[in-house]
Structures are given as structure tokens and as C-alpha cells.
């Protein structure tokens, strides 16, 4: 990405190491965490970003999917790629 001159944003989500915990301390498989992605994209937009390509692995893929399904900001995403998105545990 850097060689192509494209900015890259690597974010953490609630309950990730170094990130604030969710109110109940539990993971919600994207049901709540998509809001963290939305907040990161809003921040990137204030820094000049106009379009986003979402990439997520495992839980990140699930979060990206929830973001695309729920966020009014989904139109800003021009593409997405998910690697092994989780859909169930157990």
C-alpha cells in the first residue's frame, strides 16, 4: 500500500489489546464493534479521505460486514475484501 502511495489505517476495536473494553467486556461478533470502524472512517474523512477499501480478517471481516449492512457511511466504501470472516463460534 505504501509503495502505491495509498494511505492505510490499521485500527483496533473495543476489547482489543490496548483498546477500551466494551461496557460488558464481551465480544459481540461485529454487532457493536462496527461502530468502532465507523468512528475510524469518520476520523479518516476529517483528514481528507474520500473513499475507503475495507479489508478484514476473521472478526475484522465480520465487523466490516456489519458496517456495510448497518452504517449510513457504507456508501463511502468502494470495495471490501474479507479473509475467513467469522460467522459463528462453538
PDB file of C-alpha atoms in Angstrom:
ATOM      1  CA  UNK A   1       0.000   0.000   0.000  1.00  0.00           C
ATOM      2  CA  UNK A   2       2.758   2.402   0.943  1.00  0.00           C
ATOM      3  CA  UNK A   3       4.630   1.812  -2.337  1.00  0.00           C
ATOM      4  CA  UNK A   4       1.447   2.662  -4.215  1.00  0.00           C
ATOM      5  CA  UNK A   5       1.130   5.911  -2.304  1.00  0.00           C
ATOM      6  CA  UNK A   6      -2.122   4.842  -0.688  1.00  0.00           C
ATOM      7  CA  UNK A   7      -2.844   5.717   2.934  1.00  0.00           C
ATOM      8  CA  UNK A   8      -3.515   2.795   5.245  1.00  0.00           C
ATOM      9  CA  UNK A   9      -5.422   2.805   8.510  1.00  0.00           C
ATOM     10  CA  UNK A  10      -4.975  -0.174  10.852  1.00  0.00           C
ATOM     11  CA  UNK A  11      -7.485   0.108  13.678  1.00  0.00           C
ATOM     12  CA  UNK A  12      -8.336  -1.740  16.861  1.00  0.00           C
ATOM     13  CA  UNK A  13     -11.808  -2.493  18.142  1.00  0.00           C
ATOM     14  CA  UNK A  14     -13.307  -2.491  21.606  1.00  0.00           C
ATOM     15  CA  UNK A  15     -11.812  -5.294  23.719  1.00  0.00           C
ATOM     16  CA  UNK A  16      -8.671  -5.496  21.537  1.00  0.00           C
ATOM     17  CA  UNK A  17      -5.379  -5.284  23.402  1.00  0.00           C
ATOM     18  CA  UNK A  18      -4.755  -1.613  24.120  1.00  0.00           C
ATOM     19  CA  UNK A  19      -8.305  -0.570  23.216  1.00  0.00           C
ATOM     20  CA  UNK A  20     -11.090   0.358  25.639  1.00  0.00           C
ATOM     21  CA  UNK A  21     -13.337  -2.509  26.711  1.00  0.00           C
ATOM     22  CA  UNK A  22     -16.992  -2.749  25.785  1.00  0.00           C
ATOM     23  CA  UNK A  23     -19.383  -1.922  28.650  1.00  0.00           C
ATOM     24  CA  UNK A  24     -19.934  -5.640  29.335  1.00  0.00           C
ATOM     25  CA  UNK A  25     -16.371  -6.730  28.484  1.00  0.00           C
ATOM     26  CA  UNK A  26     -17.600  -9.159  25.829  1.00  0.00           C
ATOM     27  CA  UNK A  27     -17.063  -9.507  22.083  1.00  0.00           C
ATOM     28  CA  UNK A  28     -20.234  -9.107  20.042  1.00  0.00           C
ATOM     29  CA  UNK A  29     -19.080 -10.530  16.675  1.00  0.00           C
ATOM     30  CA  UNK A  30     -19.438  -7.167  14.959  1.00  0.00           C
ATOM     31  CA  UNK A  31     -22.863  -6.364  16.378  1.00  0.00           C
ATOM     32  CA  UNK A  32     -21.399  -3.453  18.369  1.00  0.00           C
ATOM     33  CA  UNK A  33     -17.847  -3.247  17.009  1.00  0.00           C
ATOM     34  CA  UNK A  34     -18.876  -1.938  13.575  1.00  0.00           C
ATOM     35  CA  UNK A  35     -19.347   1.436  15.273  1.00  0.00           C
ATOM     36  CA  UNK A  36     -15.594   1.484  16.008  1.00  0.00           C
ATOM     37  CA  UNK A  37     -14.908   1.074  12.296  1.00  0.00           C
ATOM     38  CA  UNK A  38     -17.369   3.842  11.503  1.00  0.00           C
ATOM     39  CA  UNK A  39     -15.649   6.169  14.004  1.00  0.00           C
ATOM     40  CA  UNK A  40     -12.251   5.417  12.429  1.00  0.00           C
ATOM     41  CA  UNK A  41     -13.578   6.168   8.945  1.00  0.00           C
ATOM     42  CA  UNK A  42     -15.140   9.406  10.136  1.00  0.00           C
ATOM     43  CA  UNK A  43     -11.773  10.393  11.560  1.00  0.00           C
ATOM     44  CA  UNK A  44     -10.020   9.499   8.299  1.00  0.00           C
ATOM     45  CA  UNK A  45     -12.576  11.599   6.437  1.00  0.00           C
ATOM     46  CA  UNK A  46     -11.651  14.643   8.543  1.00  0.00           C
ATOM     47  CA  UNK A  47      -8.057  14.072   7.386  1.00  0.00           C
ATOM     48  CA  UNK A  48      -9.048  14.154   3.714  1.00  0.00           C
ATOM     49  CA  UNK A  49     -10.067  10.581   2.879  1.00  0.00           C
ATOM     50  CA  UNK A  50     -12.902  10.414   0.355  1.00  0.00           C
ATOM     51  CA  UNK A  51     -13.283   6.671  -0.299  1.00  0.00           C
ATOM     52  CA  UNK A  52     -12.406   3.511   1.597  1.00  0.00           C
ATOM     53  CA  UNK A  53     -11.463  -0.045   0.741  1.00  0.00           C
ATOM     54  CA  UNK A  54     -12.289  -2.287   3.688  1.00  0.00           C
ATOM     55  CA  UNK A  55     -10.203  -5.345   4.471  1.00  0.00           C
ATOM     56  CA  UNK A  56     -10.916  -7.631   7.375  1.00  0.00           C
ATOM     57  CA  UNK A  57      -9.639 -10.979   8.591  1.00  0.00           C
ATOM     58  CA  UNK A  58     -11.705 -13.208  10.880  1.00  0.00           C
ATOM     59  CA  UNK A  59     -13.541 -10.902  13.309  1.00  0.00           C
ATOM     60  CA  UNK A  60     -12.460  -7.896  11.209  1.00  0.00           C
ATOM     61  CA  UNK A  61     -14.354  -9.383   8.265  1.00  0.00           C
ATOM     62  CA  UNK A  62     -17.440  -9.805  10.400  1.00  0.00           C
ATOM     63  CA  UNK A  63     -17.132  -6.210  11.608  1.00  0.00           C
ATOM     64  CA  UNK A  64     -16.738  -4.949   8.033  1.00  0.00           C
ATOM     65  CA  UNK A  65     -19.847  -6.899   7.040  1.00  0.00           C
ATOM     66  CA  UNK A  66     -21.871  -5.437   9.888  1.00  0.00           C
ATOM     67  CA  UNK A  67     -20.614  -1.961   8.976  1.00  0.00           C
ATOM     68  CA  UNK A  68     -21.720  -2.437   5.362  1.00  0.00           C
ATOM     69  CA  UNK A  69     -25.113  -3.727   6.469  1.00  0.00           C
ATOM     70  CA  UNK A  70     -25.821  -1.037   9.074  1.00  0.00           C
ATOM     71  CA  UNK A  71     -23.834   2.153   8.647  1.00  0.00           C
ATOM     72  CA  UNK A  72     -25.040   5.144   6.660  1.00  0.00           C
ATOM     73  CA  UNK A  73     -21.342   5.581   5.809  1.00  0.00           C
ATOM     74  CA  UNK A  74     -21.301   2.324   3.787  1.00  0.00           C
ATOM     75  CA  UNK A  75     -21.563   4.321   0.548  1.00  0.00           C
ATOM     76  CA  UNK A  76     -18.045   5.643   1.218  1.00  0.00           C
ATOM     77  CA  UNK A  77     -16.683   2.103   0.865  1.00  0.00           C
ATOM     78  CA  UNK A  78     -15.749   1.453  -2.753  1.00  0.00           C
ATOM     79  CA  UNK A  79     -14.678  -2.164  -2.179  1.00  0.00           C
ATOM     80  CA  UNK A  80     -14.224  -4.727   0.555  1.00  0.00           C
ATOM     81  CA  UNK A  81     -12.228  -7.919   0.987  1.00  0.00           C
ATOM     82  CA  UNK A  82     -12.774 -10.411   3.778  1.00  0.00           C
ATOM     83  CA  UNK A  83     -10.475 -13.266   4.651  1.00  0.00           C
ATOM     84  CA  UNK A  84     -12.057 -16.000   6.755  1.00  0.00           C
ATOM     85  CA  UNK A  85     -14.805 -13.832   8.275  1.00  0.00           C
ATOM     86  CA  UNK A  86     -16.213 -15.452  11.379  1.00  0.00           C
ATOM     87  CA  UNK A  87     -19.902 -16.093  11.473  1.00  0.00           C
ATOM     88  CA  UNK A  88     -20.283 -18.445  14.408  1.00  0.00           C
ATOM     89  CA  UNK A  89     -18.320 -19.748  17.351  1.00  0.00           C
ATOM     90  CA  UNK A  90     -18.713 -23.091  19.019  1.00  0.00           C
TER      91      UNK A  90
END
